[in-house]
Short mmCIF file of C-alpha atoms in Angstrom, two decimals:
data_model
loop_
_atom_site.label_atom_id
_atom_site.label_comp_id
_atom_site.label_asym_id
_atom_site.label_seq_id
_atom_site.Cartn_x
_atom_site.Cartn_y
_atom_site.Cartn_z
CA UNK U 1 0.32 -0.03 0.33
CA UNK U 2 1.47 3.96 -1.20
CA UNK U 3 2.88 5.43 1.44
CA UNK U 4 0.33 8.77 1.70
CA UNK U 5 2.11 12.38 3.36
CA UNK U 6 0.15 14.60 5.10
CA UNK U 7 1.81 18.15 6.37
CA UNK U 8 -0.30 19.44 9.41
CA UNK U 9 -1.28 22.79 9.70
CA UNK U 10 1.92 23.28 12.52
CA UNK U 11 4.53 25.59 12.71
CA UNK U 12 7.07 23.14 13.42
CA UNK U 13 6.39 21.03 10.45
CA UNK U 14 7.39 22.32 6.74
CA UNK U 15 6.76 21.03 3.04
CA UNK U 16 10.14 19.40 2.21
CA UNK U 17 10.84 22.78 -0.59
CA UNK U 18 10.23 25.01 2.09
CA UNK U 19 14.19 24.69 3.42
CA UNK U 20 17.55 24.66 1.21
CA UNK U 21 19.26 24.13 4.04
CA UNK U 22 20.64 19.77 4.78
CA UNK U 23 18.52 17.73 6.97
CA UNK U 24 18.94 15.01 8.63
CA UNK U 25 17.22 12.35 7.87
CA UNK U 26 16.09 10.85 11.90
CA UNK U 27 14.86 7.59 12.97
CA UNK U 28 11.01 7.79 13.42
CA UNK U 29 9.88 8.45 16.89
CA UNK U 30 8.93 5.58 18.96
CA UNK U 31 5.86 5.37 21.25
CA UNK U 32 6.47 4.29 24.54
CA UNK U 33 3.84 2.61 27.34
CA UNK U 34 1.88 6.42 28.68
CA UNK U 35 3.05 6.54 32.27
CA UNK U 36 2.29 9.36 32.93
CA UNK U 37 -1.13 9.41 31.64
CA UNK U 38 -1.85 6.64 34.34
CA UNK U 39 0.08 8.80 37.34
CA UNK U 40 -2.31 11.83 36.21
CA UNK U 41 -5.19 9.93 35.87
CA UNK U 42 -3.92 7.73 39.21
CA UNK U 43 -3.29 11.67 40.96
CA UNK U 44 -6.78 12.82 39.91
CA UNK U 45 -8.63 9.32 41.37
CA UNK U 46 -6.76 10.16 44.82
CA UNK U 47 -7.62 12.93 45.17
CA UNK U 48 -11.03 13.10 44.36
CA UNK U 49 -11.59 9.81 46.46
CA UNK U 50 -9.64 11.31 49.45
CA UNK U 51 -11.75 15.15 49.20
CA UNK U 52 -15.42 13.62 48.61
CA UNK U 53 -13.99 11.07 51.82
CA UNK U 54 -13.32 14.10 53.93
CA UNK U 55 -16.65 15.90 52.23
CA UNK U 56 -18.37 12.83 54.04
CA UNK U 57 -16.75 12.99 57.69
CA UNK U 58 -16.72 16.60 58.25
CA UNK U 59 -20.21 16.23 57.39
CA UNK U 60 -21.29 13.33 60.01
CA UNK U 61 -19.11 15.68 63.14
CA UNK U 62 -21.80 18.38 61.44
CA UNK U 63 -18.56 20.73 60.64
CA UNK U 64 -20.38 22.56 57.40
CA UNK U 65 -17.66 25.47 56.65
CA UNK U 66 -15.19 22.41 56.04
CA UNK U 67 -17.09 20.16 54.45
CA UNK U 68 -18.00 23.36 52.63
CA UNK U 69 -14.95 24.46 51.41
CA UNK U 70 -13.51 21.27 50.42
CA UNK U 71 -16.55 20.13 48.73
CA UNK U 72 -15.63 23.26 46.81
CA UNK U 73 -11.90 23.24 45.51
CA UNK U 74 -13.40 19.42 44.22
CA UNK U 75 -15.64 21.18 42.02
CA UNK U 76 -14.64 23.75 40.82
CA UNK U 77 -11.00 22.09 39.77
CA UNK U 78 -12.71 19.16 38.98
CA UNK U 79 -15.34 20.60 36.41
CA UNK U 80 -11.85 23.18 35.09
CA UNK U 81 -10.87 19.85 33.79
CA UNK U 82 -13.84 18.33 32.57
CA UNK U 83 -13.14 21.43 29.51
CA UNK U 84 -9.79 21.44 29.46
CA UNK U 85 -10.09 17.76 27.46
CA UNK U 86 -13.06 18.63 25.93
CA UNK U 87 -11.11 21.78 24.64
CA UNK U 88 -7.31 19.65 23.46
CA UNK U 89 -9.07 16.86 22.16
CA UNK U 90 -12.82 19.88 20.75
CA UNK U 91 -15.56 17.44 20.98
CA UNK U 92 -18.16 19.49 20.32
CA UNK U 93 -17.36 19.07 17.28
CA UNK U 94 -17.14 15.41 17.21
CA UNK U 95 -20.53 12.16 17.77
CA UNK U 96 -19.11 11.12 20.49
CA UNK U 97 -21.99 11.02 24.20
CA UNK U 98 -19.82 9.11 26.12
CA UNK U 99 -16.59 10.88 26.10
CA UNK U 100 -19.70 13.92 27.20
CA UNK U 101 -21.43 11.78 29.56
CA UNK U 102 -18.40 11.03 31.68
CA UNK U 103 -17.15 14.39 31.78
CA UNK U 104 -20.79 15.69 32.97
CA UNK U 105 -20.41 13.22 35.86
CA UNK U 106 -16.47 14.09 36.24
CA UNK U 107 -14.78 10.82 35.19
CA UNK U 108 -13.59 12.47 31.42
CA UNK U 109 -10.15 11.27 32.48
CA UNK U 110 -10.79 8.22 33.16
CA UNK U 111 -12.57 7.51 29.54
CA UNK U 112 -9.45 9.17 27.98
CA UNK U 113 -7.07 6.69 30.33
CA UNK U 114 -8.78 4.11 28.52
CA UNK U 115 -8.67 5.64 24.95
CA UNK U 116 -4.86 6.13 25.46
CA UNK U 117 -4.65 2.51 26.67
CA UNK U 118 -6.35 1.53 23.77
CA UNK U 119 -4.31 3.08 21.91
CA UNK U 120 -1.17 2.35 22.95
CA UNK U 121 -2.70 -1.62 22.85
CA UNK U 122 -3.51 -1.10 19.16
CA UNK U 123 0.30 0.36 18.03
CA UNK U 124 2.05 -2.39 20.14
CA UNK U 125 -0.45 -5.19 18.39
CA UNK U 126 0.53 -3.66 14.98
CA UNK U 127 4.68 -3.20 15.58
CA UNK U 128 6.84 -3.23 13.00
CA UNK U 129 3.08 -2.56 10.07
CA UNK U 130 3.88 0.69 8.52
CA UNK U 131 1.21 3.15 8.58
CA UNK U 132 -0.66 4.68 5.91
CA UNK U 133 -0.76 8.32 6.62
CA UNK U 134 2.08 10.08 8.10
CA UNK U 135 3.20 13.67 8.68
CA UNK U 136 7.21 14.66 8.32
CA UNK U 137 8.21 16.75 10.97
CA UNK U 138 10.45 18.97 11.40
CA UNK U 139 12.66 20.47 14.55
CA UNK U 140 15.78 21.93 15.39
CA UNK U 141 18.83 19.85 18.10
CA UNK U 142 21.70 21.20 19.24
CA UNK U 143 24.78 18.66 18.72
CA UNK U 144 28.43 19.11 19.29
CA UNK U 145 26.92 22.87 20.26
CA UNK U 146 26.13 22.66 16.10
CA UNK U 147 22.10 23.59 15.53
CA UNK U 148 21.50 20.27 13.94
CA UNK U 149 17.90 20.23 11.58
CA UNK U 150 16.18 16.99 11.82
CA UNK U 151 13.45 14.82 9.93
CA UNK U 152 11.15 12.31 10.57
CA UNK U 153 7.95 10.54 10.45
CA UNK U 154 5.39 10.55 12.63
CA UNK U 155 1.92 8.38 12.25
CA UNK U 156 -0.78 9.33 13.11
CA UNK U 157 -1.71 7.09 15.68
CA UNK U 158 1.82 7.58 17.21
CA UNK U 159 0.52 11.36 16.70
CA UNK U 160 -3.30 10.37 18.43
CA UNK U 161 -1.11 8.85 21.74
CA UNK U 162 1.22 12.90 21.52
CA UNK U 163 -2.13 14.37 21.55
CA UNK U 164 -3.29 12.69 24.63
CA UNK U 165 -0.44 13.21 27.00
CA UNK U 166 -0.63 16.19 25.69
CA UNK U 167 -3.86 17.31 27.42
CA UNK U 168 -2.92 15.24 30.36
CA UNK U 169 0.43 17.70 31.28
CA UNK U 170 -2.30 20.85 30.35
CA UNK U 171 -4.61 18.84 32.42
CA UNK U 172 -2.23 18.05 35.56
CA UNK U 173 -1.52 21.49 35.87
CA UNK U 174 -5.53 22.80 36.27
CA UNK U 175 -5.67 20.29 38.80
CA UNK U 176 -2.89 21.33 40.13
CA UNK U 177 -2.81 25.12 40.64
CA UNK U 178 -6.93 25.84 39.93
CA UNK U 179 -7.26 22.31 42.53
CA UNK U 180 -4.75 20.37 44.93
CA UNK U 181 -2.97 24.03 45.59
CA UNK U 182 -6.37 25.29 47.86
CA UNK U 183 -7.02 21.69 49.04
CA UNK U 184 -3.26 20.98 50.53
CA UNK U 185 -3.72 25.14 51.98
CA UNK U 186 -7.29 24.78 54.06
CA UNK U 187 -6.64 21.08 54.79
CA UNK U 188 -3.75 22.24 56.26
CA UNK U 189 -5.39 24.61 58.08
CA UNK U 190 -7.75 22.23 58.96
CA UNK U 191 -5.60 20.40 60.82
CA UNK U 192 -3.23 23.53 62.07
CA UNK U 193 -6.60 25.08 63.53
CA UNK U 194 -8.03 20.55 65.05
CA UNK U 195 -4.76 20.23 66.50
CA UNK U 196 -5.55 16.52 64.54
CA UNK U 197 -4.17 14.54 61.59
CA UNK U 198 -7.11 11.78 60.83
CA UNK U 199 -5.97 9.35 58.12
CA UNK U 200 -8.44 10.67 55.86
CA UNK U 201 -7.06 14.59 55.32
CA UNK U 202 -3.25 12.77 55.85
CA UNK U 203 -4.13 11.39 53.16
CA UNK U 204 -5.31 13.88 50.59
CA UNK U 205 -2.87 16.34 51.72
CA UNK U 206 -0.65 14.26 50.36
CA UNK U 207 -1.64 13.46 46.70
CA UNK U 208 -2.39 17.21 47.00
CA UNK U 209 0.88 18.00 47.88
CA UNK U 210 2.13 14.89 45.03
CA UNK U 211 0.12 16.59 42.07
CA UNK U 212 1.54 20.50 43.46
CA UNK U 213 4.99 19.63 43.53
CA UNK U 214 3.81 17.15 39.52
CA UNK U 215 2.64 19.76 38.50
CA UNK U 216 5.54 22.38 39.09
CA UNK U 217 7.38 20.37 36.80
CA UNK U 218 5.41 19.92 34.03
CA UNK U 219 5.15 23.91 33.80
CA UNK U 220 9.02 24.10 33.96
CA UNK U 221 8.97 21.39 30.77
CA UNK U 222 5.97 22.76 28.94
CA UNK U 223 7.54 26.20 29.11
CA UNK U 224 10.76 25.04 27.95
CA UNK U 225 8.89 23.55 24.72
CA UNK U 226 6.42 26.27 24.31
CA UNK U 227 9.84 29.09 24.61
CA UNK U 228 11.68 26.99 22.29
CA UNK U 229 8.96 25.06 19.77
CA UNK U 230 11.58 25.08 17.34
CA UNK U 231 14.11 22.64 19.17
CA UNK U 232 13.66 18.60 20.38
CA UNK U 233 14.53 19.29 24.17
CA UNK U 234 15.72 16.48 26.23
CA UNK U 235 15.75 16.67 30.14
CA UNK U 236 17.15 13.86 31.63
CA UNK U 237 16.69 12.91 34.43
CA UNK U 238 19.58 14.95 36.62
CA UNK U 239 17.12 17.31 35.01
CA UNK U 240 13.92 16.91 36.19
CA UNK U 241 14.95 15.50 39.60
CA UNK U 242 16.95 19.33 39.92
CA UNK U 243 13.54 21.08 39.02
CA UNK U 244 11.37 18.50 41.14
CA UNK U 245 13.65 19.25 44.35
CA UNK U 246 13.19 23.23 43.23
CA UNK U 247 9.44 23.29 43.23
CA UNK U 248 9.07 21.44 45.76
CA UNK U 249 11.22 23.57 48.00
CA UNK U 250 9.63 26.28 46.72
CA UNK U 251 6.14 25.32 47.17
CA UNK U 252 6.04 23.63 50.40
CA UNK U 253 7.63 26.56 52.20
CA UNK U 254 5.05 28.98 50.46
CA UNK U 255 2.43 27.23 51.41
CA UNK U 256 3.28 26.56 54.89
CA UNK U 257 3.94 30.17 55.46
CA UNK U 258 0.64 31.17 54.13
CA UNK U 259 -0.77 28.43 56.44
CA UNK U 260 0.82 30.04 59.54
CA UNK U 261 0.26 33.81 58.75
CA UNK U 262 -3.45 32.98 58.21
CA UNK U 263 -4.02 31.03 61.30
CA UNK U 264 -2.38 33.86 63.24
CA UNK U 265 -4.39 36.40 61.63
CA UNK U 266 -7.21 34.44 61.07
CA UNK U 267 -9.61 36.35 58.86
CA UNK U 268 -7.67 39.74 58.83
CA UNK U 269 -5.41 37.94 56.70
CA UNK U 270 -8.23 36.97 53.89
CA UNK U 271 -7.90 40.90 52.75
CA UNK U 272 -3.55 40.41 52.37
CA UNK U 273 -3.84 38.07 50.52
CA UNK U 274 -7.06 38.90 48.36
CA UNK U 275 -5.55 41.57 47.32
CA UNK U 276 -2.35 39.83 46.45
CA UNK U 277 -4.29 37.48 44.51
CA UNK U 278 -5.95 40.14 41.97
CA UNK U 279 -2.74 42.29 41.53
CA UNK U 280 -1.30 39.05 39.40
CA UNK U 281 -4.64 38.12 38.42
CA UNK U 282 -5.21 41.48 36.15
CA UNK U 283 -1.03 42.91 36.14
CA UNK U 284 -1.83 41.11 32.25
CA UNK U 285 -4.76 42.70 31.53
CA UNK U 286 -2.94 46.23 32.69
CA UNK U 287 -0.20 45.64 30.50
CA UNK U 288 -2.83 44.66 27.16
CA UNK U 289 -4.76 47.24 27.90
CA UNK U 290 -1.74 49.60 28.78
CA UNK U 291 -0.16 48.25 25.13
CA UNK U 292 -3.37 49.52 23.47
CA UNK U 293 -3.53 46.33 21.72
CA UNK U 294 -6.42 44.54 20.21
CA UNK U 295 -7.99 40.94 21.38
CA UNK U 296 -5.80 37.75 18.81
CA UNK U 297 -8.10 36.14 16.96
CA UNK U 298 -6.37 33.26 15.23
CA UNK U 299 -5.62 31.81 19.21
CA UNK U 300 -8.11 28.70 17.95
CA UNK U 301 -10.28 28.42 14.53
CA UNK U 302 -13.71 29.06 15.03
CA UNK U 303 -13.75 31.17 17.45
CA UNK U 304 -15.73 34.11 18.40
CA UNK U 305 -14.70 36.98 20.14
CA UNK U 306 -16.85 35.72 22.69
CA UNK U 307 -15.16 32.15 23.28
CA UNK U 308 -11.01 33.99 22.39
CA UNK U 309 -12.50 35.99 25.40
CA UNK U 310 -13.54 33.05 27.70
CA UNK U 311 -10.27 31.34 27.04
CA UNK U 312 -8.37 34.46 28.03
CA UNK U 313 -9.75 34.54 31.16
CA UNK U 314 -9.64 30.75 31.93
CA UNK U 315 -5.11 31.17 30.58
CA UNK U 316 -4.87 33.92 33.37
CA UNK U 317 -6.98 32.70 36.17
CA UNK U 318 -4.74 29.22 35.43
CA UNK U 319 -1.61 32.11 35.21
CA UNK U 320 -2.38 33.87 39.49
CA UNK U 321 -2.62 30.57 40.40
CA UNK U 322 0.49 29.65 39.52
CA UNK U 323 2.11 32.27 40.15
CA UNK U 324 0.23 32.99 43.51
CA UNK U 325 2.58 29.47 45.02
CA UNK U 326 5.42 29.41 42.52
CA UNK U 327 6.26 31.54 39.26
CA UNK U 328 5.47 29.92 35.94
CA UNK U 329 8.15 30.46 34.24
CA UNK U 330 6.98 32.03 31.83
CA UNK U 331 5.19 35.80 31.33
CA UNK U 332 1.21 34.97 30.29
CA UNK U 333 1.29 38.78 26.25
CA UNK U 334 -2.25 38.28 25.94
CA UNK U 335 -1.86 39.96 22.54
CA UNK U 336 -0.11 37.35 21.77
CA UNK U 337 -1.04 34.57 19.21
CA UNK U 338 1.16 32.48 21.51
CA UNK U 339 -0.30 33.89 24.94
CA UNK U 340 3.00 34.06 25.91
CA UNK U 341 6.48 35.82 26.02
CA UNK U 342 9.31 33.87 24.92
CA UNK U 343 11.78 35.56 25.86
CA UNK U 344 14.34 35.08 28.54
CA UNK U 345 12.82 38.16 31.10
CA UNK U 346 15.85 37.24 33.58
CA UNK U 347 13.83 40.19 34.73
CA UNK U 348 10.13 38.62 35.27
CA UNK U 349 12.40 36.29 37.53
CA UNK U 350 14.46 38.68 39.89
CA UNK U 351 11.26 40.46 40.44
CA UNK U 352 8.51 37.43 41.12
CA UNK U 353 11.44 35.82 43.57
CA UNK U 354 12.35 39.36 45.58
CA UNK U 355 8.33 40.53 46.26
CA UNK U 356 7.81 36.70 47.06
CA UNK U 357 10.74 36.69 49.37
CA UNK U 358 10.15 39.99 51.21
CA UNK U 359 6.21 38.61 51.35
CA UNK U 360 7.18 35.88 52.80
CA UNK U 361 9.36 37.13 55.67
CA UNK U 362 6.80 39.54 56.77
CA UNK U 363 4.71 37.14 56.81
CA UNK U 364 6.82 35.01 58.72
CA UNK U 365 7.65 38.10 61.39
CA UNK U 366 4.24 37.93 61.63
CA UNK U 367 3.50 34.34 63.23
CA UNK U 368 6.71 34.66 65.14
CA UNK U 369 5.73 37.53 67.11
CA UNK U 370 1.51 37.00 66.41
CA UNK U 371 1.04 33.10 66.53
CA UNK U 372 1.60 32.99 70.42
CA UNK U 373 -0.99 30.42 70.19
CA UNK U 374 -0.29 28.44 67.22
CA UNK U 375 2.49 25.95 67.37
CA UNK U 376 2.35 25.78 71.61
CA UNK U 377 5.14 22.59 71.40
CA UNK U 378 7.24 25.03 69.20
CA UNK U 379 9.68 27.44 69.06
CA UNK U 380 8.49 30.06 67.01
CA UNK U 381 11.66 31.09 66.13
CA UNK U 382 13.18 28.06 64.52
CA UNK U 383 10.12 27.86 62.53
CA UNK U 384 10.33 30.87 61.05
CA UNK U 385 14.28 30.36 60.00
CA UNK U 386 13.60 27.24 59.07
CA UNK U 387 11.45 28.11 56.13
CA UNK U 388 13.34 31.24 55.23
CA UNK U 389 16.27 28.58 54.06
CA UNK U 390 13.86 26.43 53.40
CA UNK U 391 13.06 28.73 49.82
CA UNK U 392 15.98 30.74 49.79
CA UNK U 393 17.46 27.44 48.66
CA UNK U 394 15.55 27.06 46.34
CA UNK U 395 15.95 30.05 44.27
CA UNK U 396 19.77 29.21 44.51
CA UNK U 397 18.95 25.27 43.00
CA UNK U 398 16.80 27.74 40.50
CA UNK U 399 19.51 29.66 39.63
CA UNK U 400 21.46 26.41 39.97
CA UNK U 401 19.35 24.68 36.99
CA UNK U 402 19.13 28.08 34.15
CA UNK U 403 23.11 28.14 35.50
CA UNK U 404 24.53 24.85 34.64
CA UNK U 405 21.46 22.18 33.51
CA UNK U 406 18.81 23.89 31.44
CA UNK U 407 18.91 21.98 27.82
CA UNK U 408 19.12 24.75 25.95
CA UNK U 409 21.26 26.85 27.40
CA UNK U 410 23.60 28.32 24.83
CA UNK U 411 20.90 29.58 23.70
CA UNK U 412 21.14 32.85 26.47
CA UNK U 413 22.24 35.80 25.19
CA UNK U 414 22.80 36.25 29.07
CA UNK U 415 22.98 34.12 31.22
CA UNK U 416 22.54 34.21 35.52
CA UNK U 417 26.14 35.22 35.98
CA UNK U 418 26.03 37.53 33.74
CA UNK U 419 22.96 39.21 35.15
CA UNK U 420 23.93 38.97 38.63
CA UNK U 421 27.09 40.04 36.99
CA UNK U 422 25.53 43.35 35.20
CA UNK U 423 23.78 44.02 38.44
CA UNK U 424 26.80 44.35 40.46
CA UNK U 425 28.92 45.97 37.94
CA UNK U 426 25.07 48.55 37.99
CA UNK U 427 25.52 49.61 41.40
CA UNK U 428 29.52 49.27 41.51
CA UNK U 429 28.71 52.20 38.62
CA UNK U 430 26.15 54.35 40.80
CA UNK U 431 28.84 54.36 43.38
CA UNK U 432 31.72 55.37 41.62
CA UNK U 433 29.08 58.59 40.17
CA UNK U 434 28.45 59.26 43.36
CA UNK U 435 31.82 59.53 44.52
CA UNK U 436 33.44 61.54 42.44
CA UNK U 437 29.80 64.18 42.03
CA UNK U 438 31.31 64.55 46.42
CA UNK U 439 34.74 64.67 45.26
CA UNK U 440 34.09 67.32 42.65
CA UNK U 441 31.62 69.48 45.11
CA UNK U 442 34.84 69.14 47.88
CA UNK U 443 37.13 70.66 45.23
CA UNK U 444 34.80 73.02 44.71
CA UNK U 445 34.28 74.27 47.82
CA UNK U 446 37.67 74.34 48.58
CA UNK U 447 38.01 76.89 45.47
CA UNK U 448 35.19 78.64 47.17
CA UNK U 449 36.76 78.72 50.73
CA UNK U 450 40.22 79.69 49.32
CA UNK U 451 38.92 82.24 46.83
#
């Protein structure tokens, strides 16, 4: 059977005749077992089951306030997860009543996981056979410091399985930052107030913590893929371990500080936290309004302005949720079709961590001096120092990753050391100018006095 070549409408896939540079024919990609899809589905089901169990326990104990918040966090993230999967797979334009029904009962990830497993088993049975429909994909790779253009064939089934993986990566981020972060924060707060840790709540917090760490790690990987879309990127085990350590320390220290601060001030902490979130939420819209640009009308085919606005609002909420607990690894740009600024943005990263460090220090000091009855059996000063040190270590690990372990660090026009050196040189220059100005003024005063 003759093979049919099709060129998908993607920026990284181009016809053969449109490029004149040398192209290296790469090996055809092999399909791998979808571990990430199974893991994401396991996290979703585990967190949902433990959250519903705690809702039942709270209702049984007549703790309506705790029950309401636990159920609200679970429902909001679950609904957003279903909408994300429907949007990525474009189910509204297809006749798939079973999938839509499973999404209505909040079991969309389960049916999607089964579809991915069926697709994998189909590929496994047909291993070695040539697919009748393939597409040619081209990416750049860095080999011995040189950019090389590589071309390979991607079968339709492998591309479908890759689409499932990409959908679950986005689903994991939605679940992590719009569901697991508020759920983990609230359950820690309840544990601190009630001074007890039942097994169900401990299981829920463990699932939430794993979900948040996994989502933050995926956030870094997706940010690298989006910024360097023309390149084939490979992250080794050392890079993944470094990102995981960085994100775990950053998120846990930040959330524990938020919980201690909230437990100290109770309702007085709500205006501060709400104002913090609203500033992050409206910052991209303020920049968009000041730029005078128009809404991008080509985010997705057949989208009206209302649909585009809904997508932008959803992306902004996710962006604010990520930046509230950790750095998003990218800067939102609503006027652009890709919705992100593909520059390295060292200044944005430095500003984020500087502001967060000041916030964390302020909240820790509030806990140290006013949280007398929060933790009776522990030294508050020791807890405060440990939390700040953990956050500083996370910043150090992050700088280590960008300086030595980033897969495309050779493409940086300036790295971390250059940026820090630039800041130090600027301060030194200002200091020298100030000294020279003072010497000049002193000489002028001396001449005046002599005259």
